[in-house]
Short mmCIF file of C-alpha atoms in Angstrom, two decimals:
data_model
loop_
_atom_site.label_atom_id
_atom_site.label_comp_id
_atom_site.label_asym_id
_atom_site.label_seq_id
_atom_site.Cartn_x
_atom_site.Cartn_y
_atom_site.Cartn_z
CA UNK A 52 -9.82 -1.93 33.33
CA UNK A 53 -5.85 -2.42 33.30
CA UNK A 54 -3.52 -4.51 30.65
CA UNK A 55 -0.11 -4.46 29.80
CA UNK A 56 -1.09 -3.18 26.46
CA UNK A 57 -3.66 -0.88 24.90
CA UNK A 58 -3.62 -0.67 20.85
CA UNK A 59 -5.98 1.55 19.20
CA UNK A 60 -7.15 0.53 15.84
CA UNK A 61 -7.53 -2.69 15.13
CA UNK A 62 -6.79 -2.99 11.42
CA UNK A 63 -4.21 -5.67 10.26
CA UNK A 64 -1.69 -3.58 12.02
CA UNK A 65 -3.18 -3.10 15.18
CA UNK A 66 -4.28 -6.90 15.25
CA UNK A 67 -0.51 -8.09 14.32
CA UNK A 68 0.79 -5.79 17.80
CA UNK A 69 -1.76 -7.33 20.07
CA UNK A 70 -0.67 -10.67 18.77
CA UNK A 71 2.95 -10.61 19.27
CA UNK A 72 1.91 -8.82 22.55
CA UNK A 73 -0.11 -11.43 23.61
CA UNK A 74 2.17 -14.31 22.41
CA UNK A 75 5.52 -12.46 24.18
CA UNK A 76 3.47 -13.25 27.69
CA UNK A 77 1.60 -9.80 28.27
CA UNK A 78 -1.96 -8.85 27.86
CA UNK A 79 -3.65 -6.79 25.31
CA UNK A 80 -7.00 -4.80 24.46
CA UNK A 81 -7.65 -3.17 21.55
CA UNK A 82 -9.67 -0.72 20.21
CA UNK A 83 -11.91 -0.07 17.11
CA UNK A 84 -14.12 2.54 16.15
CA UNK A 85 -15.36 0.74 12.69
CA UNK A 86 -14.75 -2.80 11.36
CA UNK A 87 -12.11 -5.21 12.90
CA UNK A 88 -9.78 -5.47 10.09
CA UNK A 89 -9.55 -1.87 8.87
CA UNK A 90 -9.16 -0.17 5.85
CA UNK A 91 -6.68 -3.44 4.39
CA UNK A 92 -10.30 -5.66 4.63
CA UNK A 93 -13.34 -4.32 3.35
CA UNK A 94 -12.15 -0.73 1.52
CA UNK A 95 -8.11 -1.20 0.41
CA UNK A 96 -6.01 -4.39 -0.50
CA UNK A 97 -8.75 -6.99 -0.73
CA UNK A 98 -11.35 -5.73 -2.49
CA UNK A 99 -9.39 -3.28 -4.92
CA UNK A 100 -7.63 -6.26 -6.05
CA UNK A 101 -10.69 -8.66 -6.29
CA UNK A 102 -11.75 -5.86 -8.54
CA UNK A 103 -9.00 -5.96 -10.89
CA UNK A 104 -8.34 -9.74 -10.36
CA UNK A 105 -10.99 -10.78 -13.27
CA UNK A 106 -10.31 -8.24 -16.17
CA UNK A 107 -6.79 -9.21 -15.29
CA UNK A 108 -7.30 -13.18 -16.05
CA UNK A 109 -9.15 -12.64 -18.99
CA UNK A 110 -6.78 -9.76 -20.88
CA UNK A 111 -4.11 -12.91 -20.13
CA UNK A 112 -5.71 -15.68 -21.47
CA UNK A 113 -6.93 -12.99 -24.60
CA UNK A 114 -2.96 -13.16 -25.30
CA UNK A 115 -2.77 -16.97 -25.86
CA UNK A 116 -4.14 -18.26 -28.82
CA UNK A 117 -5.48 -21.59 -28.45
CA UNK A 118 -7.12 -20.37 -25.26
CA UNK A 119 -8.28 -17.15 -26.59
CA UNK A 120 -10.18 -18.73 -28.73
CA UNK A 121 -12.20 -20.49 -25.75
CA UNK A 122 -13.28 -16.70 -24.55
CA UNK A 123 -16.79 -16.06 -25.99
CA UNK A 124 -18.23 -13.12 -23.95
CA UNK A 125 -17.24 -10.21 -21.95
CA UNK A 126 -16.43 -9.80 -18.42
CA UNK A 127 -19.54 -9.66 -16.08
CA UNK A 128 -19.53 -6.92 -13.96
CA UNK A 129 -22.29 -8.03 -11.59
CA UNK A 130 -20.60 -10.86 -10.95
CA UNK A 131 -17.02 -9.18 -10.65
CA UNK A 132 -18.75 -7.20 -7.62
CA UNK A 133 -20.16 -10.22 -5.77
CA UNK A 134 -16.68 -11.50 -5.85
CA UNK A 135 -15.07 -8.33 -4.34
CA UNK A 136 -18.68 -8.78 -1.63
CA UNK A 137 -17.08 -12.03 -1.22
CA UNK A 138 -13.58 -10.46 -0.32
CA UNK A 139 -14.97 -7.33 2.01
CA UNK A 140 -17.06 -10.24 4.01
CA UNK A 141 -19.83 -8.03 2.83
CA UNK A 142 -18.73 -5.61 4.85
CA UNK A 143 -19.33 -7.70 8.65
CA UNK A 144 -16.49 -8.61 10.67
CA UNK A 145 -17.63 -11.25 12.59
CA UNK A 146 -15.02 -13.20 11.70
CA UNK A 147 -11.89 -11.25 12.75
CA UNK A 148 -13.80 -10.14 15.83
CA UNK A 149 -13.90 -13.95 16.49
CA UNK A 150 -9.80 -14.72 15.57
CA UNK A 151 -9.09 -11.80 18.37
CA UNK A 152 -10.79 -13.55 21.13
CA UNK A 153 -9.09 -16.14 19.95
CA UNK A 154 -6.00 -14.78 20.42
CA UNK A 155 -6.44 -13.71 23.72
CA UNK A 156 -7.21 -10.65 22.90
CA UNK A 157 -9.71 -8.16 24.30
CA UNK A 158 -11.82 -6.19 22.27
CA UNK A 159 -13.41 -2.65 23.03
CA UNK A 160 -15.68 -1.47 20.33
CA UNK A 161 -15.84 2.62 20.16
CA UNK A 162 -13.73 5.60 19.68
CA UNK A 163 -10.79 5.49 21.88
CA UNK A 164 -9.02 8.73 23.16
CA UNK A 165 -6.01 9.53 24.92
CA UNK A 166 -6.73 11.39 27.94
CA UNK A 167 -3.80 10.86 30.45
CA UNK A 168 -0.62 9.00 30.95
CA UNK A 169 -1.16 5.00 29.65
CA UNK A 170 -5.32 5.69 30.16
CA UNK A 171 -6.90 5.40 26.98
CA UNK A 172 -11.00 6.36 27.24
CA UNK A 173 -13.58 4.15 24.71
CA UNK A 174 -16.75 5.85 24.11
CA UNK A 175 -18.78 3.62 22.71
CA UNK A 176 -22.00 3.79 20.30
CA UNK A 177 -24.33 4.08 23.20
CA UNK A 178 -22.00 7.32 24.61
CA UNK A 179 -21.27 5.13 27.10
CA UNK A 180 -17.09 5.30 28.24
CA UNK A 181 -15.03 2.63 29.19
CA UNK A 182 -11.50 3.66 31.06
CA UNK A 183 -8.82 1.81 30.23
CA UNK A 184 -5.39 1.66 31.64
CA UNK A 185 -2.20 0.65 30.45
CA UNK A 186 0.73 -0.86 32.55
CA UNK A 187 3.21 -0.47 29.87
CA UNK A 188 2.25 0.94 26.64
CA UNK A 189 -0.49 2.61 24.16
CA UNK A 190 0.09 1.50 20.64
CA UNK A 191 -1.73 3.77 17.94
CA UNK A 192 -2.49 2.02 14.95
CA UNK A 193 -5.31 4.24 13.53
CA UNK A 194 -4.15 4.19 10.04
CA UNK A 195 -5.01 7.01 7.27
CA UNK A 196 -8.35 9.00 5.64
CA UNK A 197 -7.86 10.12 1.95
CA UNK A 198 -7.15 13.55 1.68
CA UNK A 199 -10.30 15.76 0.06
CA UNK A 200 -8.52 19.43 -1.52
CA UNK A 201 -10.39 22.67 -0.95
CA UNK A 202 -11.65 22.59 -4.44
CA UNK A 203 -14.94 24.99 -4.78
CA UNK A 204 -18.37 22.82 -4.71
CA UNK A 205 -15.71 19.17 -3.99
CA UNK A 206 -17.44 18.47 -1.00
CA UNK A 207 -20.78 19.57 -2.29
CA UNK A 208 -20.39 17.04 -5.55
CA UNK A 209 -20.39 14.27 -3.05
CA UNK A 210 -17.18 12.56 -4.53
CA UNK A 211 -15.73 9.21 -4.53
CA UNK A 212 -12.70 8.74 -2.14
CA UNK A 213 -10.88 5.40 -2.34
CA UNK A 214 -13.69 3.90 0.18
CA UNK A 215 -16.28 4.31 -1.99
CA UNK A 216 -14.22 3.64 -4.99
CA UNK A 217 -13.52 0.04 -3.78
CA UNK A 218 -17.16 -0.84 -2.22
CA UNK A 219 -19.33 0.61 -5.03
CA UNK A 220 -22.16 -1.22 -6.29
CA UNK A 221 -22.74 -0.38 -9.78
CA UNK A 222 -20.11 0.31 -12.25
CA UNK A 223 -20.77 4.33 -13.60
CA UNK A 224 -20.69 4.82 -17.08
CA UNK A 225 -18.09 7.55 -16.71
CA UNK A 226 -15.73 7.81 -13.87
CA UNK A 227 -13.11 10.84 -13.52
CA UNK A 228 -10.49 10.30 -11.38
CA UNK A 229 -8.34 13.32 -9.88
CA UNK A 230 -4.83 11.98 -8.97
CA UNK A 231 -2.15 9.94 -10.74
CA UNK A 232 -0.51 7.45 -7.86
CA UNK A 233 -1.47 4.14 -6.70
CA UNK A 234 -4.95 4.24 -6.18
CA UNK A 235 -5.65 6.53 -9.38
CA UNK A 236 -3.89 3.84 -11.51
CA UNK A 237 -5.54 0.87 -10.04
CA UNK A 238 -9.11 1.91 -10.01
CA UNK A 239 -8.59 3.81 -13.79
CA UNK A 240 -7.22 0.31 -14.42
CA UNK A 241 -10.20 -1.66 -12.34
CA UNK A 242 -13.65 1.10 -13.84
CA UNK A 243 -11.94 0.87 -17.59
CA UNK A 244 -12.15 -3.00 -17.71
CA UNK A 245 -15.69 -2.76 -15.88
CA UNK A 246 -16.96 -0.95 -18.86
CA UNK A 247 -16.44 2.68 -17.47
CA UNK A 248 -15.60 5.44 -19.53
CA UNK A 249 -12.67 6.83 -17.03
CA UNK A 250 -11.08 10.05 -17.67
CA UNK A 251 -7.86 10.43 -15.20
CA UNK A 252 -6.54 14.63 -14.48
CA UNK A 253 -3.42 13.66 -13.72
CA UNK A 254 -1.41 16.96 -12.50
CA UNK A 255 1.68 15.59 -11.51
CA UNK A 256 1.69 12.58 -14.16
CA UNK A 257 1.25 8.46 -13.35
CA UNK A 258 3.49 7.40 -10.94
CA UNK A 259 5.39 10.17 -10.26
CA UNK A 260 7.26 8.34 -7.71
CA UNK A 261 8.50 5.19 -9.95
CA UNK A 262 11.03 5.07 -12.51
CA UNK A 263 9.59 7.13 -14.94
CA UNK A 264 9.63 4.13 -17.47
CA UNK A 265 6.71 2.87 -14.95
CA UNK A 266 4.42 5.56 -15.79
CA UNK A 267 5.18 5.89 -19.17
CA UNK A 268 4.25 2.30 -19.75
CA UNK A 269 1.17 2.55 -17.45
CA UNK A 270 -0.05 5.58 -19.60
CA UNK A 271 0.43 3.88 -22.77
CA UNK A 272 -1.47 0.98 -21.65
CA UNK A 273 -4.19 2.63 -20.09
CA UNK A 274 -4.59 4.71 -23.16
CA UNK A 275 -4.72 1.90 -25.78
CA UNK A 276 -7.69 0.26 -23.34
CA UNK A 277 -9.59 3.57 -23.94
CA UNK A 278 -8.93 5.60 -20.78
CA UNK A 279 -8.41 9.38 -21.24
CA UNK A 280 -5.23 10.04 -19.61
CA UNK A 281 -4.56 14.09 -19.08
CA UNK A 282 -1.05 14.52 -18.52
CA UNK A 283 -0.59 17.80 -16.19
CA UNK A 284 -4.49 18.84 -15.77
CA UNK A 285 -5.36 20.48 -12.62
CA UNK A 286 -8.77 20.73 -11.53
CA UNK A 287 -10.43 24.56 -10.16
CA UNK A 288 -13.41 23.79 -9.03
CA UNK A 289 -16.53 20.80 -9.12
CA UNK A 290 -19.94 20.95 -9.20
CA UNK A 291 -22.91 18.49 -9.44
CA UNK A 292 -25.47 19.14 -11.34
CA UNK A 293 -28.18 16.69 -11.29
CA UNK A 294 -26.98 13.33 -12.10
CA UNK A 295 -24.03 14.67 -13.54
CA UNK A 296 -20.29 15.91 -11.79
CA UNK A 297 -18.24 18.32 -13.95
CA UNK A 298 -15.05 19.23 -13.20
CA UNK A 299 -13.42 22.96 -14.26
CA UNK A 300 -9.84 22.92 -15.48
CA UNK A 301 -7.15 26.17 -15.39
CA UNK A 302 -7.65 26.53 -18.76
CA UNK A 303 -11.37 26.75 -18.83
CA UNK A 304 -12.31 22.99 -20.31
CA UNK A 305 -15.05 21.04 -18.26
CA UNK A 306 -15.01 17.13 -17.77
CA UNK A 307 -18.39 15.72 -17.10
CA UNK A 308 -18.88 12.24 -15.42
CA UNK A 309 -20.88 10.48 -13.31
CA UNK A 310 -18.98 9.89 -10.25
CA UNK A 311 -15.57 11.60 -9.59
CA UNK A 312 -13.12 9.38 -7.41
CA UNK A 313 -9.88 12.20 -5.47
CA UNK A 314 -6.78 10.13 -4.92
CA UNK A 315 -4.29 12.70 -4.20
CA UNK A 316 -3.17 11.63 -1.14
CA UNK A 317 -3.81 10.74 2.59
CA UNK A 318 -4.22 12.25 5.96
CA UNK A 319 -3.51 10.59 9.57
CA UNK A 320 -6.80 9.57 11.77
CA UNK A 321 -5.27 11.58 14.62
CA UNK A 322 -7.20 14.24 14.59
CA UNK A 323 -9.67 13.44 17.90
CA UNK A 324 -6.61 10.94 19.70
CA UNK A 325 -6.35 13.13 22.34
CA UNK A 326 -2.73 13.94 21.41
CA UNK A 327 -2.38 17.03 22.83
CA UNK A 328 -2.30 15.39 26.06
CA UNK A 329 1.17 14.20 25.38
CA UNK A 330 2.44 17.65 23.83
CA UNK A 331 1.31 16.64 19.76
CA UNK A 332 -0.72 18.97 17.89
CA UNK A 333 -3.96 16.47 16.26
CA UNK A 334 -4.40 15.64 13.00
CA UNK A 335 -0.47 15.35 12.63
CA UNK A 336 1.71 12.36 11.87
CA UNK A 337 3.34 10.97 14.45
CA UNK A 338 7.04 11.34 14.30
CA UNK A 339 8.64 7.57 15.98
CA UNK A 340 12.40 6.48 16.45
CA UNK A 341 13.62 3.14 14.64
CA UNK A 342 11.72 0.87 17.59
CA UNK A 343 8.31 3.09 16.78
CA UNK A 344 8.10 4.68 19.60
CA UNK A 345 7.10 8.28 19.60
CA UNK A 346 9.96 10.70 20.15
CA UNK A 347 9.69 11.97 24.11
CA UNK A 348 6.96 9.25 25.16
CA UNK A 349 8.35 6.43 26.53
CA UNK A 350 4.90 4.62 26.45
CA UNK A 351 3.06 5.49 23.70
CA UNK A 352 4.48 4.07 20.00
CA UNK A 353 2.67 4.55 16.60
CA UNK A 354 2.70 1.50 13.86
CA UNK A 355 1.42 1.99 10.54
CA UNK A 356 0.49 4.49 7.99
CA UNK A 357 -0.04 6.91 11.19
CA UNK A 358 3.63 7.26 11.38
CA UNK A 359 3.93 8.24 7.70
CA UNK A 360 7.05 6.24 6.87
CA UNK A 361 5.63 3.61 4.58
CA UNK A 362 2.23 3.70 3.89
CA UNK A 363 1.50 0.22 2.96
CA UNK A 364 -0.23 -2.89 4.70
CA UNK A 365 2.41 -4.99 4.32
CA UNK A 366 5.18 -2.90 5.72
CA UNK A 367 2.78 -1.65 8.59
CA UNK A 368 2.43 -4.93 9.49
CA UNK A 369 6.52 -5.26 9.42
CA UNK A 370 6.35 -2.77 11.83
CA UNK A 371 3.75 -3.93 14.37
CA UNK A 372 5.80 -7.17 14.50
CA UNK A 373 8.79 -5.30 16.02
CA UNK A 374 6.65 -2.93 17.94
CA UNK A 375 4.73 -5.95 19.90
CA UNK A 376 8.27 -7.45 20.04
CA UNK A 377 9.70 -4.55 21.66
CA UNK A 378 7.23 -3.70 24.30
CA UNK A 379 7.82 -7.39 25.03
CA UNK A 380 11.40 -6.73 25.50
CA UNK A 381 11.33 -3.63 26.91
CA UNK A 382 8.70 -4.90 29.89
CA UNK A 383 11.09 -7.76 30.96
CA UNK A 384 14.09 -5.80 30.91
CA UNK A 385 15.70 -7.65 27.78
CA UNK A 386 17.85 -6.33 25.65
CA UNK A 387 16.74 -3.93 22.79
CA UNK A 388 17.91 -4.96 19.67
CA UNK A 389 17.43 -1.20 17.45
CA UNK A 390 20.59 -1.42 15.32
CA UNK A 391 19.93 -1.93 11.85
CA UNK A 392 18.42 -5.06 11.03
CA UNK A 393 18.25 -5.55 14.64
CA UNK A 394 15.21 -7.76 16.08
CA UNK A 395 13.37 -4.35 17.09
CA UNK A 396 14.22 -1.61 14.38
CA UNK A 397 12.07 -1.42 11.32
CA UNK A 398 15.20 -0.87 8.98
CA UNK A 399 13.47 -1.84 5.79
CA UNK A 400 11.51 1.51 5.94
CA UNK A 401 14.11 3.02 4.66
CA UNK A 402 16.32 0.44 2.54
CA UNK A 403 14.05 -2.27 1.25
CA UNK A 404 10.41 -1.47 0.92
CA UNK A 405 8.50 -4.09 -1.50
CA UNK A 406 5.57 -1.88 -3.44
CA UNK A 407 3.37 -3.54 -6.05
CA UNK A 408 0.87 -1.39 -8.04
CA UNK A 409 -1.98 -4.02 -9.93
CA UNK A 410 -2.37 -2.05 -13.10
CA UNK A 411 -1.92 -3.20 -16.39
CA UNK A 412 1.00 -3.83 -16.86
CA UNK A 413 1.81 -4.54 -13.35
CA UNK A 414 4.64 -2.50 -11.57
CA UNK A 415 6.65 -4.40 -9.07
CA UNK A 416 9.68 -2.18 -7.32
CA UNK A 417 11.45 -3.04 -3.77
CA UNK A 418 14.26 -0.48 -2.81
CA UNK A 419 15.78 3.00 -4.14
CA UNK A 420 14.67 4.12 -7.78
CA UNK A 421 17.85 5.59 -9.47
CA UNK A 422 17.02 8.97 -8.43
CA UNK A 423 16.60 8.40 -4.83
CA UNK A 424 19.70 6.47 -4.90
CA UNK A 425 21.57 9.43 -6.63
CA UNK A 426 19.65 11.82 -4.11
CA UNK A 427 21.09 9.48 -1.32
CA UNK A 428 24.74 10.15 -2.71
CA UNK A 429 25.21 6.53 -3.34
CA UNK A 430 27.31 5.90 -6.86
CA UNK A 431 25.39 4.62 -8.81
CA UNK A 432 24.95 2.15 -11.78
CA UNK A 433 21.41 1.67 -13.56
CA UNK A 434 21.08 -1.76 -15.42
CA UNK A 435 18.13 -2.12 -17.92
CA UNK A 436 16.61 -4.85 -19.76
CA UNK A 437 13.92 -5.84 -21.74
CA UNK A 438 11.37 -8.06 -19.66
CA UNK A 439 9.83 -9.45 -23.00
CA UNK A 440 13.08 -10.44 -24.50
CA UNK A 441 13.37 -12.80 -22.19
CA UNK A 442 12.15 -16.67 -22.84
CA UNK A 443 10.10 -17.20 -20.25
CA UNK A 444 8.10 -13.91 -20.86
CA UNK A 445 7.69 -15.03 -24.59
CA UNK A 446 6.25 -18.05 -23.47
CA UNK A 447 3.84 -16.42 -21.01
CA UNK A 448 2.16 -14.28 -23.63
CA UNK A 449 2.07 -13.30 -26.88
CA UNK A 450 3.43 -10.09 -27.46
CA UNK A 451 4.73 -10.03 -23.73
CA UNK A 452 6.36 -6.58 -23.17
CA UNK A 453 7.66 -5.07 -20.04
CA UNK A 454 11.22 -3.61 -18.27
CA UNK A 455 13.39 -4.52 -15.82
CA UNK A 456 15.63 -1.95 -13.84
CA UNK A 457 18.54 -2.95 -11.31
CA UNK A 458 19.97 0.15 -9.30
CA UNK A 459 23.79 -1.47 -7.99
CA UNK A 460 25.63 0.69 -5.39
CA UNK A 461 28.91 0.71 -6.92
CA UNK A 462 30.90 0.96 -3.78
CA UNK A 463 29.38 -1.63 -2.31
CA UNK A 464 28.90 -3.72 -5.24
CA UNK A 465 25.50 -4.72 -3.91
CA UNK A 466 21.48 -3.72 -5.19
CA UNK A 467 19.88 -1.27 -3.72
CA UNK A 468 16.66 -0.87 -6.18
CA UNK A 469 14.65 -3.47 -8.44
CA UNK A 470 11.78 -2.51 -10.51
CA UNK A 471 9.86 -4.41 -13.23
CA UNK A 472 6.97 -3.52 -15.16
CA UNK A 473 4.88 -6.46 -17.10
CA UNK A 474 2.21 -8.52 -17.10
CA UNK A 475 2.64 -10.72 -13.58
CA UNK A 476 5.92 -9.53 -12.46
CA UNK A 477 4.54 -9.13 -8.69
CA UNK A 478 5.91 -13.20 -8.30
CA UNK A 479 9.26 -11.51 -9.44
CA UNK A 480 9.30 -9.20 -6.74
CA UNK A 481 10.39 -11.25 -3.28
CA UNK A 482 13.49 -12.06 -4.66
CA UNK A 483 14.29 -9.07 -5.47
CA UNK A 484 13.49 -8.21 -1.20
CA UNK A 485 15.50 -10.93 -0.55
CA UNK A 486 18.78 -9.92 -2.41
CA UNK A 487 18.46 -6.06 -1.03
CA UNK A 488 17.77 -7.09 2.37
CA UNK A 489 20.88 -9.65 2.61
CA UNK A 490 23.05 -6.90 0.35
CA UNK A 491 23.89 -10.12 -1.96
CA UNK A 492 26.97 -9.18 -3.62
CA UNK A 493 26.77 -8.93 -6.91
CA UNK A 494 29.44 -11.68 -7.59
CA UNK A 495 27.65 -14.04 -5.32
CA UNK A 496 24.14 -13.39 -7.35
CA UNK A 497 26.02 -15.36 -10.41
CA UNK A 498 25.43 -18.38 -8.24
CA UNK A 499 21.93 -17.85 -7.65
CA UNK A 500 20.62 -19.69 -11.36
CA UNK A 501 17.15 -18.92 -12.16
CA UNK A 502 14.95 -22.40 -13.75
CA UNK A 503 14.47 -21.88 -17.43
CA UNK A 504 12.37 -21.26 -18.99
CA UNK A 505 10.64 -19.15 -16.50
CA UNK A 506 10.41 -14.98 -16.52
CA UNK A 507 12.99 -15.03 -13.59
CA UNK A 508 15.63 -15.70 -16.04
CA UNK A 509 15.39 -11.67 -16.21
CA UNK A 510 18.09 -11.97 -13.47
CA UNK A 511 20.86 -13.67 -15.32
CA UNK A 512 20.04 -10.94 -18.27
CA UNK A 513 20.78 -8.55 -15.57
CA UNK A 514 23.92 -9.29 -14.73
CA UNK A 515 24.99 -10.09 -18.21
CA UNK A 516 24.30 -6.65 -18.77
CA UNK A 517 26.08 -5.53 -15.36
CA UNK A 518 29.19 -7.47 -16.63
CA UNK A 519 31.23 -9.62 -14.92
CA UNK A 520 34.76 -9.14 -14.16
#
């Protein structure tokens, strides 16, 4: 079987390049080894969030009187997992399968494999395999597995990753979580308001990649709601014994839970791709220029976490936009647009990259923290404020607290980082995108007036405190 384009992988990146394939005049099949709609649908984004989503609403309404006083239980677990069923489509894509034949797109279900030039191979669930041929490019878009260290007795303990993490079906009493990013703060965040008892061995802190104010808030917060938070713990080895996981730390202390959830990291899903048939070693990332395309294959590009520049849906699906727009281009002979910002480069990789993490307090950050934009050799000014000075955050909650940091490049006079932490500030965050992605000047932001009383009014309270000439 021949098209103009083979993707495999047909999570929301994979879908959003046979799309803009398929819309730009060419054909497209793609292929999926699991569920159509990938790790985003049924073990990520959706029903992580649908799991945080109701302990969220009721700590808010908790800090206004008059409707606190309407609260008079606690959250329902039971029915805080039905929702999140609700979200994963209990786990059956029937429904995406259906929006990609209606899309014009072809689906193959199996494990696809490079195994020559533009010919992909599907072997499917019966062994049976399907050659497939493209006429002008092989997109892989086969996302990410979490990363499992060679602990003694891990694999043995039968441990949480974030899959199971975000598709369990009871709520354990105690939950340890090994790890301190993303994931570890969210589900920490999510099992705590559950009714979990969640330890978190965090070796390298929470949030080491945010402003450090981030964590530090994050830490506080998840403390006060009863989560042990260890600061620096490393874990030497696992074991299950019984019902029961304990984990061994370098200085001889055990932790005992019930489940144990590892979020240090992920790994690429290359590792049976066949890559080795184009000169790449498997189970690496794939290195791509600024049109995705994989360095010294002119027909095979990589979109997505596979590539390793941004692992997030959001901006993977940024990037299979101007990957389905490029093959486009490139198979009609039309001009290439990879400069940045150009039509076909996926410049906000690097410069703009919109990241919120649903803990409580919330942290919202697009751009360059002010050590990355030191690190960068940009001059830099840092701009803080207090979030919950402001009157629209008063009005929002009792007690509101939170931060807001602005990262200017001097030279330029434009922002190059935004971060808030606070309860809600995700809705903050798109303007922020906006005014890093345009490089607003500075003097031009004074123009942009925020409504009061609303929590955006942070931004004039930014640039009072940035000064103006």
């Amino acid at each position: 079987m021949s098209y103009d384009v083979i993707v495999i992988g047909a999570g929301p990146v994979g879908e959003n390049v046979a799309d803009r394939v398929v819309r730009g005049g060419l054909t497209a099949a793609i292929v999926e080894r699991e569920l159509v709609g990938g790790e985003c649908s049924y073990w990520a984004c959706m029903p992580t969030k649908a799991l945080l989503r109701s302990a969220a609403a009721l700590r808010a309404v908790r800090n206004l009187p008059g409707a606190s006083q309407a609260v008079t239980g606690d959250l329902d677990p039971a029915a805080v997992l039905r929702r999140r069923d609700d979200f994963a489509s209990h786990w059956k894509d029937d429904g995406q399968a259906a929006w990609l034949a209606s899309a014009g797109i072809t689906l193959h279900r199996g494990h696809g494999r490079i195994t020559a030039d533009r010919v992909v191979e599907v072997t499917g669930a019966d062994e049976t395999v399907t050659t497939l041929t493209a006429r002008h490019a092989v997109v892989v878009a086969t996302g990410t597995a979490a990363l499992l260290p060679d602990l003694p007795g891990l694999r043995e303990a039968a441990p949480w990753t974030s899959r199971e993490a975000a598709a369990a079906a009871t709520v354990p009493a105690r939950l340890a979580i090994i790890g301190g990013g993303v994931v570890a703060g969210e589900m920490a965040t999510a099992f705590s308001g559950l009714g979990s008892a969640v330890t978190v061995l965090a070796r390298d802190g929470i949030l080491p990649a945010a402003e450090p104010f981030a964590g530090e808030r994050v830490t506080a917060a998840l403390r006060e709601a009863g989560v042990s938070v260890r600061l620096g713990a490393e874990v030497t080895a696992v074991r299950r014994d019984g019902g029961a996981v304990r984990l061994t730390l370098t200085d001889g202390e055990v932790v005992e839970a019930d489940e144990v959830l590892v979020a240090i990291g992920r790994v690429p899903n290359t590792a049976d791709l066949g890559l080795e048939t184009v000169g790449r070693t498997p189970g690496d990332w794939l290195e791509v220029d600024e049109t995705l395309r994989v360095r010294g294959v002119d027909w095979l590009y990589a979109a997505g976490d596979v590539n390793r520049r941004v692992l997030l849906t959001h901006q993977g699906k940024y990037q299979a936009r101007a990957v389905g727009d490029v093959i486009v281009a490139r198979a009609g002979g039309a001009e290439v647009e990879d400069g940045p910002w150009g039509k076909h480069a996926a410049t906000a990789d690097e410069r703009a990259v919109p990241q919120v993490v649903f803990t409580e307090p919330e942290v919202a950050s697009v751009g360059l923290t002010a050590a990355a934009a030191e690190r960068a050799g940009l001059t830099v000014r840092v701009v803080d404020y207090d979030l919950g000075a402001v009157a629209g955050a008063k009005l929002h909650a009792d007690g509101y607290q939170g931060h807001a940091r602005m990262v200017v490049d001097e030279q330029r006079r434009v922002i190059v980082g935004v971060t808030f932490v606070g309860p809600d500030v995700a809705e903050l965050l798109h303007a922020a995108t906006v005014a890093i992605v345009g490089e607003v000047p500075i003097d031009r932001l004074w123009h942009a007036v925020p409504a009061y009383p609303t929590v955006s009014e942070v931004w004039l309270r930014l640039l009072e405190a940035y000064g103006r000439p």
